[in-house]
PDB file of C-alpha atoms in Angstrom:
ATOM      1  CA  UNK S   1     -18.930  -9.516 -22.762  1.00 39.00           C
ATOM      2  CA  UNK S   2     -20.134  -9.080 -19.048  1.00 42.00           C
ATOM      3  CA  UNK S   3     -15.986 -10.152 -18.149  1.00 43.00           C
ATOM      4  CA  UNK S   4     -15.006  -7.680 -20.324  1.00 41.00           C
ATOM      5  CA  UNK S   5     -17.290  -4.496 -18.902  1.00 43.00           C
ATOM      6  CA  UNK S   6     -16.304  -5.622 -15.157  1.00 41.00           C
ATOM      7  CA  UNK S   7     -12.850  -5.319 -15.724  1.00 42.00           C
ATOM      8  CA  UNK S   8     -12.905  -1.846 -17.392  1.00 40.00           C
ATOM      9  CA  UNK S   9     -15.260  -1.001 -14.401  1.00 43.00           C
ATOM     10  CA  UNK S  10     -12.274  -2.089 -12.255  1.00 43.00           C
ATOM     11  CA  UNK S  11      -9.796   0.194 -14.139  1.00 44.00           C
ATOM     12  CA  UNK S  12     -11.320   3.254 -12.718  1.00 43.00           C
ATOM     13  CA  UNK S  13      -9.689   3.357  -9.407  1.00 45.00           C
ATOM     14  CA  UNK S  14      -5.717   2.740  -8.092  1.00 54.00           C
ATOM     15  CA  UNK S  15      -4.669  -0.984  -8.621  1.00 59.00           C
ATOM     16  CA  UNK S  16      -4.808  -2.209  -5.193  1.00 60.00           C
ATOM     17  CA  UNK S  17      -6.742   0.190  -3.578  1.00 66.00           C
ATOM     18  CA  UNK S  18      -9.568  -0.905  -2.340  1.00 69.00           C
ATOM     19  CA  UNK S  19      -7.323  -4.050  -1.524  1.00 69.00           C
ATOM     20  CA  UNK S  20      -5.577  -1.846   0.895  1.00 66.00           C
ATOM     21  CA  UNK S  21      -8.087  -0.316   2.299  1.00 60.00           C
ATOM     22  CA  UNK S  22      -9.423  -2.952   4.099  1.00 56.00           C
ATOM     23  CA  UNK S  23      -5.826  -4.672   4.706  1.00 56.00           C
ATOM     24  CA  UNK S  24      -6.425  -4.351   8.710  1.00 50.00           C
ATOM     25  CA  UNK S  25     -10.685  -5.532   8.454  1.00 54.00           C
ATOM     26  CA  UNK S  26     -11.501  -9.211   7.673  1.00 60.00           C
ATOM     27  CA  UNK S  27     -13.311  -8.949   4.184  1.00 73.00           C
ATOM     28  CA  UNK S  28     -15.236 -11.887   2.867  1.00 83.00           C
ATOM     29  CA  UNK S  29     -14.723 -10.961  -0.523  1.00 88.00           C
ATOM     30  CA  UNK S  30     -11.066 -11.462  -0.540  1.00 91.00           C
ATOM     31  CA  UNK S  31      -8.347 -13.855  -1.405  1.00 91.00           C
ATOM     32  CA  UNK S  32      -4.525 -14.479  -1.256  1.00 90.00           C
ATOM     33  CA  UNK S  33      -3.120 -15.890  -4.505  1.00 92.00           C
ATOM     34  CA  UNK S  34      -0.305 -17.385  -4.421  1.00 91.00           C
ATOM     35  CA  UNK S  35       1.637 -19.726  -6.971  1.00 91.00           C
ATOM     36  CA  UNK S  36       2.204 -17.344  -9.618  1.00 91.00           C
ATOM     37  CA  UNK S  37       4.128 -17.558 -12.761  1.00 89.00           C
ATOM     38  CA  UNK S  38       6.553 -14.624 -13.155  1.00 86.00           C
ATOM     39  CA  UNK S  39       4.847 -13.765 -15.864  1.00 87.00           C
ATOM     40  CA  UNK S  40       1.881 -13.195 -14.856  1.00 88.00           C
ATOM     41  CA  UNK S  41      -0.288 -10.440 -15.886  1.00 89.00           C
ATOM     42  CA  UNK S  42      -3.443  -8.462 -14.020  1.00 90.00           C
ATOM     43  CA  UNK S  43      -5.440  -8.380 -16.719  1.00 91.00           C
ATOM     44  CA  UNK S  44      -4.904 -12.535 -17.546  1.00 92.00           C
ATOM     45  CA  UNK S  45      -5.347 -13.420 -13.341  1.00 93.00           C
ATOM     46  CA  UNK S  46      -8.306 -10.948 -13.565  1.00 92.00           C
ATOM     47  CA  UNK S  47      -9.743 -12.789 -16.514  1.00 93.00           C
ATOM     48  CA  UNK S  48      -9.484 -15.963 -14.876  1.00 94.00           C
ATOM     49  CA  UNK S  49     -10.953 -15.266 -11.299  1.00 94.00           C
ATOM     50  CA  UNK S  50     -13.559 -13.752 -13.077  1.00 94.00           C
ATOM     51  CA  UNK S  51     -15.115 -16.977 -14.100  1.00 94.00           C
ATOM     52  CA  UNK S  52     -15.851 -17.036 -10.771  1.00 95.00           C
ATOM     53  CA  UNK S  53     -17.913 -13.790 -10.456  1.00 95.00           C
ATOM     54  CA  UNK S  54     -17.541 -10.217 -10.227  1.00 94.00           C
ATOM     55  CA  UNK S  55     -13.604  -8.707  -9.162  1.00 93.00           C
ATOM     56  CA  UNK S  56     -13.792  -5.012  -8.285  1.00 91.00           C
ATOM     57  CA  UNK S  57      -9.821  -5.267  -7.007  1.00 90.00           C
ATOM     58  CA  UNK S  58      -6.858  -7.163  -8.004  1.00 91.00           C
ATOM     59  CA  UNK S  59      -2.831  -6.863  -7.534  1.00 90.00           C
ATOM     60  CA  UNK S  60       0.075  -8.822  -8.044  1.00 90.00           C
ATOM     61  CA  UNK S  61       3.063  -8.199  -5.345  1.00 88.00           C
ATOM     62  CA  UNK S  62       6.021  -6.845  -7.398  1.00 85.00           C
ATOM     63  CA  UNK S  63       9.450  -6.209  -5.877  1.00 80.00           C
ATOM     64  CA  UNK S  64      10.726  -3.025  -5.869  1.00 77.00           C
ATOM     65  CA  UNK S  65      14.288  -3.246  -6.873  1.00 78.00           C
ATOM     66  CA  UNK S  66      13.926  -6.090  -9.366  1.00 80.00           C
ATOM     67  CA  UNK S  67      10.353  -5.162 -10.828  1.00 82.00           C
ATOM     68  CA  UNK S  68       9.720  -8.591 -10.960  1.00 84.00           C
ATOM     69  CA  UNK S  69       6.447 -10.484  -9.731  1.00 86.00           C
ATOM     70  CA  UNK S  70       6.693 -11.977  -6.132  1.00 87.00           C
ATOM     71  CA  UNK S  71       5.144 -14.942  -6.839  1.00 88.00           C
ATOM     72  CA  UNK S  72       1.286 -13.450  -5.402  1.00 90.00           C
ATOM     73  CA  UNK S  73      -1.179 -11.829  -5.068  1.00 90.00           C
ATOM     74  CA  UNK S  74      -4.875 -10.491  -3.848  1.00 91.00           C
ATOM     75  CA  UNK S  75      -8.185 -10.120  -5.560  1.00 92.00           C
ATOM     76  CA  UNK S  76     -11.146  -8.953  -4.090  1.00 91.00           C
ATOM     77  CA  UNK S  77     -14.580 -10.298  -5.432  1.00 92.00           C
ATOM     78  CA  UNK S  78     -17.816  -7.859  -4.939  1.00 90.00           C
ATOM     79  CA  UNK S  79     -19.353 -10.935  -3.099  1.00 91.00           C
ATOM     80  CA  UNK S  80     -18.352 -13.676  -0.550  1.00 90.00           C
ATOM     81  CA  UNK S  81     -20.245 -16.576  -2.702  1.00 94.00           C
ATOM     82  CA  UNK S  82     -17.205 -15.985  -5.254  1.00 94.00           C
ATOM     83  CA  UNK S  83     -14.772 -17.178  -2.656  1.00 93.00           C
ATOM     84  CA  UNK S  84     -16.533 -20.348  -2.021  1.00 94.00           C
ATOM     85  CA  UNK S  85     -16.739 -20.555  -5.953  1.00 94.00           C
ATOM     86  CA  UNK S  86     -12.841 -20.602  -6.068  1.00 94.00           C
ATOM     87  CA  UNK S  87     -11.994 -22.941  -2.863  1.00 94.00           C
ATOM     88  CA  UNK S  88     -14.900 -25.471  -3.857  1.00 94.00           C
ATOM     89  CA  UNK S  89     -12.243 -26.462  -7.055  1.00 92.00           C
ATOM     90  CA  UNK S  90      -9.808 -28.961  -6.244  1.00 89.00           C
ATOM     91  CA  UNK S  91      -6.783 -27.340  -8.571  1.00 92.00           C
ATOM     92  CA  UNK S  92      -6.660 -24.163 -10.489  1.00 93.00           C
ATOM     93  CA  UNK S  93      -4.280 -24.194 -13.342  1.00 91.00           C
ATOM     94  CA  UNK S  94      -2.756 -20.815 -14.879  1.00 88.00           C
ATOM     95  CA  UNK S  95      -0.153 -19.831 -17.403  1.00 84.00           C
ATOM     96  CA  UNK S  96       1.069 -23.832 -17.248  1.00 85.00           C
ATOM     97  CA  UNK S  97       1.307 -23.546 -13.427  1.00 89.00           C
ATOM     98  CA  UNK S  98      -1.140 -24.661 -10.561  1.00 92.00           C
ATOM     99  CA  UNK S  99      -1.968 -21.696  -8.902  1.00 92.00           C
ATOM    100  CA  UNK S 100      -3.091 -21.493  -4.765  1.00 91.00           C
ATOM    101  CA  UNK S 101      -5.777 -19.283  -4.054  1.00 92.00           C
ATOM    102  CA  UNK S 102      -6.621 -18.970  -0.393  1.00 91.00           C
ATOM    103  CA  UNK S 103      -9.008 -16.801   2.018  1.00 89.00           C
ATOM    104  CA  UNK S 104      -7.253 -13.446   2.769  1.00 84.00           C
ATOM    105  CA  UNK S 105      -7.392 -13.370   6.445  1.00 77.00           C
ATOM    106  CA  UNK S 106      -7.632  -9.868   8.305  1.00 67.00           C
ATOM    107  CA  UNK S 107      -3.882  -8.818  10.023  1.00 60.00           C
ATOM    108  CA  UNK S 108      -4.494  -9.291  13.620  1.00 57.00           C
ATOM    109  CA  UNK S 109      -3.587  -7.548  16.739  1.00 51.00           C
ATOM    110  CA  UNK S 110      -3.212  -4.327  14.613  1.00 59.00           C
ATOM    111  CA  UNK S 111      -5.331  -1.189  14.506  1.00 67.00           C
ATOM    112  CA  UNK S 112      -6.994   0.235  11.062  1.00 73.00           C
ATOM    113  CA  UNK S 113      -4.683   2.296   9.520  1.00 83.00           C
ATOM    114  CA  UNK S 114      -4.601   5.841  10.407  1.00 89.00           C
ATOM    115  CA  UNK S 115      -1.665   7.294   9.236  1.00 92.00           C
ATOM    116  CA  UNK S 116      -0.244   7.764   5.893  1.00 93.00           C
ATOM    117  CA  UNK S 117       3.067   8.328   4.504  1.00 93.00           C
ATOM    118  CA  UNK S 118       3.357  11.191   1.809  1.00 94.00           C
ATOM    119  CA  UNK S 119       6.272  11.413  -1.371  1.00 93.00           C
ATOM    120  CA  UNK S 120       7.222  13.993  -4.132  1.00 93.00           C
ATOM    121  CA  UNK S 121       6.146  16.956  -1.611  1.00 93.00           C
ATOM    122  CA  UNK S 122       7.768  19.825  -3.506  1.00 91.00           C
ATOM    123  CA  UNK S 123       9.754  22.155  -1.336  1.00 85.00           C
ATOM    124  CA  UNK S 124       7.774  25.214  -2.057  1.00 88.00           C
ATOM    125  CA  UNK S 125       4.372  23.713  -0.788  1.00 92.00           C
ATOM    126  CA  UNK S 126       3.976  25.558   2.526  1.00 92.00           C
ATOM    127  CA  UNK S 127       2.791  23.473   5.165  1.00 92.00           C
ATOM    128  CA  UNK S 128      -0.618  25.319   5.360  1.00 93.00           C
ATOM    129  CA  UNK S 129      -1.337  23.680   1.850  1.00 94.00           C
ATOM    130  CA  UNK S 130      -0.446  20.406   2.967  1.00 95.00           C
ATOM    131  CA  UNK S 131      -2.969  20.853   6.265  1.00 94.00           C
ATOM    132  CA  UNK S 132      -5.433  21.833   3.866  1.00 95.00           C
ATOM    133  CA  UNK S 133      -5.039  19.376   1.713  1.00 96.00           C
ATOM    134  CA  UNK S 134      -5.757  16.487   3.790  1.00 96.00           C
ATOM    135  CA  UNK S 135      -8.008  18.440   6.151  1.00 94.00           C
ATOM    136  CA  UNK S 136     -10.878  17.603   3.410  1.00 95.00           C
ATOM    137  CA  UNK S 137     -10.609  14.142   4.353  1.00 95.00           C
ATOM    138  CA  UNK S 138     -10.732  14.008   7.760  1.00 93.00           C
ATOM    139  CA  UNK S 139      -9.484  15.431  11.428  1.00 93.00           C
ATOM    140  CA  UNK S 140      -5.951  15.773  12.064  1.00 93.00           C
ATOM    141  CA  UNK S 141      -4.175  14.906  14.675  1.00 92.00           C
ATOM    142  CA  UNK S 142      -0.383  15.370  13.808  1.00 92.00           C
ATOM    143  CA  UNK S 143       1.239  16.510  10.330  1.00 93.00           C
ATOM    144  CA  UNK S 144       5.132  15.400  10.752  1.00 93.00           C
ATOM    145  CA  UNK S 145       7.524  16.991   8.024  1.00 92.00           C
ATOM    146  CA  UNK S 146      10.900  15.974   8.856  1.00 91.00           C
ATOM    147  CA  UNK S 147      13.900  18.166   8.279  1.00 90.00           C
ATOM    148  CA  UNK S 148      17.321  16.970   6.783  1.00 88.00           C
ATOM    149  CA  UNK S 149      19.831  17.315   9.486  1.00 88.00           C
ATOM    150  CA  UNK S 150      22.195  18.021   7.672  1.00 90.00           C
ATOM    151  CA  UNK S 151      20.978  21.238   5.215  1.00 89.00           C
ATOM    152  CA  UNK S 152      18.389  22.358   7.856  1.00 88.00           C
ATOM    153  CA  UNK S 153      15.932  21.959   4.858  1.00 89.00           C
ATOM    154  CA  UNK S 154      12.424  20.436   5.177  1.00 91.00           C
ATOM    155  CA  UNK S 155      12.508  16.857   2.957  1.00 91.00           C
ATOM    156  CA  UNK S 156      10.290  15.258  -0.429  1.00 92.00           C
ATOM    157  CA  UNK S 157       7.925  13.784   2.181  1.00 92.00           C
ATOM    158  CA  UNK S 158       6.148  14.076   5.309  1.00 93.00           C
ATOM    159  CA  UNK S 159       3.285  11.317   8.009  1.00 94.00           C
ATOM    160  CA  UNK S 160      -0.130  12.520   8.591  1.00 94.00           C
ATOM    161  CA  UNK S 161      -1.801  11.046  11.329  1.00 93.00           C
ATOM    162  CA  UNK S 162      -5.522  11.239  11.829  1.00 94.00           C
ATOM    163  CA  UNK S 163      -7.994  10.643  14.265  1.00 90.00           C
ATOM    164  CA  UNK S 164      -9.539   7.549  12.753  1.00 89.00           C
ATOM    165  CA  UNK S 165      -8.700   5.443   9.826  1.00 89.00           C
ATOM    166  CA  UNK S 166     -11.762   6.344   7.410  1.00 91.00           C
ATOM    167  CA  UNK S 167      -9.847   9.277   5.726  1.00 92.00           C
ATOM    168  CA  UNK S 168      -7.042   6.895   5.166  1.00 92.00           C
ATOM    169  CA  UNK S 169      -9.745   4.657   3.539  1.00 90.00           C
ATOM    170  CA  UNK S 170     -10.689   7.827   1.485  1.00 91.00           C
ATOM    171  CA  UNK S 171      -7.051   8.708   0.612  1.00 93.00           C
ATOM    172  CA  UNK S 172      -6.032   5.213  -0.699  1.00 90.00           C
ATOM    173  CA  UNK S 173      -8.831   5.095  -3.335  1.00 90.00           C
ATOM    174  CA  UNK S 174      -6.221   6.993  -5.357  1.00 91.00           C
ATOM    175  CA  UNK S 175      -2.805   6.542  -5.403  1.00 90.00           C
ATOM    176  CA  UNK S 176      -1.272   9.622  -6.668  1.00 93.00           C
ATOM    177  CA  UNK S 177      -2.853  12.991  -5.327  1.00 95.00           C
ATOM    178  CA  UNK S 178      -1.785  16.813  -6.887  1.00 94.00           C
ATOM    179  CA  UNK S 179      -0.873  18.544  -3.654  1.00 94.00           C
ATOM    180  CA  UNK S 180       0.424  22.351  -4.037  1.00 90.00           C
ATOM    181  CA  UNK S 181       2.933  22.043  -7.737  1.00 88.00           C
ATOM    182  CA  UNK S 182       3.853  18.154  -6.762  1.00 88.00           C
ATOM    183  CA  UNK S 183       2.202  14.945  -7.944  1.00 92.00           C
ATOM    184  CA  UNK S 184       2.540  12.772  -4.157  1.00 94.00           C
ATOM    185  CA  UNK S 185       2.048   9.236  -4.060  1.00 93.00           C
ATOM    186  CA  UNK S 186       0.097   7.985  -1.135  1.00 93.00           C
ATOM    187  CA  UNK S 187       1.502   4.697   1.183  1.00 90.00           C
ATOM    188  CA  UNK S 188      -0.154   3.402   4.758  1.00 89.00           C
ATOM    189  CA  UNK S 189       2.546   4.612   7.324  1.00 86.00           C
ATOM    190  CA  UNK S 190       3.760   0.985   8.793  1.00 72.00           C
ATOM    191  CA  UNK S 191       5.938   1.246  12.419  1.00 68.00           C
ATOM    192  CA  UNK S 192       9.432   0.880  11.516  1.00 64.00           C
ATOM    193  CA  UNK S 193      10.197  -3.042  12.455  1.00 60.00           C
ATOM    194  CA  UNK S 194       7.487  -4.439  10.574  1.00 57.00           C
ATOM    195  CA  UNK S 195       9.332  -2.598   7.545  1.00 57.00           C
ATOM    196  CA  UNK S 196      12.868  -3.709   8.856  1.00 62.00           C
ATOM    197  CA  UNK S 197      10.927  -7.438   8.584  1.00 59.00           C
ATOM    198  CA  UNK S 198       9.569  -6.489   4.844  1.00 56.00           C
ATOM    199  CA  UNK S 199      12.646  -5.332   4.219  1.00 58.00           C
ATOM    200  CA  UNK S 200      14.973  -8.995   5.399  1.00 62.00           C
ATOM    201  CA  UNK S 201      12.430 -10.754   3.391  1.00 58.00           C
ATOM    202  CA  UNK S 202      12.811  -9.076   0.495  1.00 56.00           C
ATOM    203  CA  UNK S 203      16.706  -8.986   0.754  1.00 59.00           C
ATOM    204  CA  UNK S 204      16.230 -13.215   0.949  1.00 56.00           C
ATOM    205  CA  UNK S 205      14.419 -13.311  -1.943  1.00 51.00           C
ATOM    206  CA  UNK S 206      17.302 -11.734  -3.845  1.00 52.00           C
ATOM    207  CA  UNK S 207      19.709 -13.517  -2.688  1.00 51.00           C
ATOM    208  CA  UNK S 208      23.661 -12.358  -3.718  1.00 46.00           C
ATOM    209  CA  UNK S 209      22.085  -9.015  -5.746  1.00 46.00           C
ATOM    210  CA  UNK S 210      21.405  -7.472  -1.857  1.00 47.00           C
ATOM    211  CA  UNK S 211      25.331  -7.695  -1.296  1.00 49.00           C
ATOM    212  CA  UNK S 212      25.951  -5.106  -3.792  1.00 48.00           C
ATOM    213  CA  UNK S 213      23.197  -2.599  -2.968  1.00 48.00           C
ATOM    214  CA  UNK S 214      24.655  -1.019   0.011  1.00 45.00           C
ATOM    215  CA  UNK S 215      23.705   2.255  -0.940  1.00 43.00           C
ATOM    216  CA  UNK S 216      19.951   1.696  -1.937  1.00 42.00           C
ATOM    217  CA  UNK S 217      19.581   0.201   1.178  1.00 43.00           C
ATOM    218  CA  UNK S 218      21.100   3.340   2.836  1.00 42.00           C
ATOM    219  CA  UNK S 219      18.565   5.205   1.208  1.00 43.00           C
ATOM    220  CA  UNK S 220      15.360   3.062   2.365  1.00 41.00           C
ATOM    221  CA  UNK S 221      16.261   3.689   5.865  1.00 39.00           C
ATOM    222  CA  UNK S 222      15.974   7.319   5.161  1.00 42.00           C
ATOM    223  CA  UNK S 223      12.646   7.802   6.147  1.00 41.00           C
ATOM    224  CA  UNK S 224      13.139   6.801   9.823  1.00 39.00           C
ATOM    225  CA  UNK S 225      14.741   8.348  12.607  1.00 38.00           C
ATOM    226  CA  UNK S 226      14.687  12.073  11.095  1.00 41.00           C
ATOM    227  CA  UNK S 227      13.912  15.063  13.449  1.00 38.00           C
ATOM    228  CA  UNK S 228      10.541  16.348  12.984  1.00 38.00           C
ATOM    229  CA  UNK S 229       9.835  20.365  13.488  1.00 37.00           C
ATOM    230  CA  UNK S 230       6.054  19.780  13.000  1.00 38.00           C
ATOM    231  CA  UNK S 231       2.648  18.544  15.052  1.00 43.00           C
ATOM    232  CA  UNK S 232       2.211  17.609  18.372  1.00 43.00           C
ATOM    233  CA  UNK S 233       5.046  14.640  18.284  1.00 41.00           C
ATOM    234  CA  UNK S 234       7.822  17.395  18.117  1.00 39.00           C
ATOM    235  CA  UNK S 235       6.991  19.380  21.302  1.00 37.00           C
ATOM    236  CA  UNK S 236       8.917  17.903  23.579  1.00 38.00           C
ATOM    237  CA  UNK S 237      11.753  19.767  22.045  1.00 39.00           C
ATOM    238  CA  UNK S 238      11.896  18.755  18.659  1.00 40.00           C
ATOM    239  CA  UNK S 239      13.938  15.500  18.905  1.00 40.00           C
ATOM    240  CA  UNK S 240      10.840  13.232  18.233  1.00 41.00           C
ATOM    241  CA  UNK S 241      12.339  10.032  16.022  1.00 42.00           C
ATOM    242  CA  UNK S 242       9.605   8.707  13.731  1.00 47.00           C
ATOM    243  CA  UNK S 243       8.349   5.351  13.957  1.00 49.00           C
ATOM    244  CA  UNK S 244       7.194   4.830  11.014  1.00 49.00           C
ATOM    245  CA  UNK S 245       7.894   3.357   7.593  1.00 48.00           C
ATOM    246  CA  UNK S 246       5.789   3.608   4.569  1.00 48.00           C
ATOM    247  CA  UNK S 247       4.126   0.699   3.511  1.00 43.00           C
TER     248      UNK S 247
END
């Protein structure tokens, strides 16, 4: 019964939240999984690592044009000991598959997170709303909402940068957020070659199906290089080119 109440406890925030939050911060409690069956569920690699105490966080890796599993995963235990728990067995077998669970290690030579990527901005929230909105989480330092170059009209999405990462922190605890009429999902802004790098991995993994989706990948490069009208990055006449990718 106590596996049972600590899951439900863990449905009450964003899968892969808390997970994210500490993504740049070596955390104790956490683990790469790797060695997954497709087929895997949450809820059945939840149930498992659970033997092994308490999991407040857990996410399996799924690709975004297939919707298919990755092959791995995280999971974040409330305490260390659980780790040692998990490496002290030899062999961990799951869904007919042995399974390799590891000790997440912190990314290095990277700074905490501070700025985010926003989507589904609707066109009539007025960037005062959108300052105010994330304003309650923390200092500003640059809102960027980038402009289409081609209709001269502000785009779905926009990077705001703060002075420190623990708003970010804040903001990731849920992943969708009601800003002015539109329901915005919430990503860690990531400088555009580590997504180019995401992005060839990916495109490996798929093998042939890449070769015939020219235009999608068109469209994921649509979020760099746009002209931004906004914060301080624009003032040196408005031909800033964004760096970023979201995560």
């Amino acid at each position: 019964m106590e596996d049972v109440n600590e899951y439900s406890n863990m449905e009450e925030f964003a899968e892969g939240s808390k997970i994210n939050a500490s993504k740049n911060q070596q955390d104790d409690g956490k683990m790469f999984i790797g060695g997954l069956s497709w087929d895997m569920s949450k809820k059945d690699l939840t149930e498992y690592l659970s033997r092994f105490g308490e999991v407040v966080d857990c996410t399996i890796k799924i690709d975004p044009v297939t919707g298919r599993s990755r092959g791995f995963g995280f999971v974040l235990f409330k305490d260390a000991a659980s780790v040692d728990k998990v490496l002290e067995l030899k062999e961990h077998k799951l869904d007919g598959k042995l399974i390799d669970p590891k000790r997440a290690k912190a990314l290095k030579g990277k700074e905490p997170p501070k700025k985010v990527f926003v989507s589904g901005l609707s066109p009539d929230t007025s960037e005062e709303q959108i300052k105010e909105y994330f304003e309650a989480f923390g200092e500003i330092e640059n809102i960027e909402l980038p402009m289409d170059t081609k209709t001269n009209e502000r785009r779905g999405f926009c990077f705001i940068t703060y002075t420190d990462e623990e708003p970010v922190k804040k903001l990731l605890e849920n992943r969708y957020h009601q800003i002015g009429s539109g329901k915005c999902e919430i990503k860690v802004a990531q400088p555009k070659e580590v997504y180019r790098q995401q992005q060839q991995q990916q495109k490996g993994g798929r093998g042939a199906a890449a070769g015939g989706r020219g235009g999608t990948r068109g469209r994921g490069q649509d979020y760099s290089g746009q002209q931004s009208t906004y914060g301080k990055a624009s003032r040196g006449g408005g031909n800033h080119q964004n760096n970023y990718q979201p995560y």
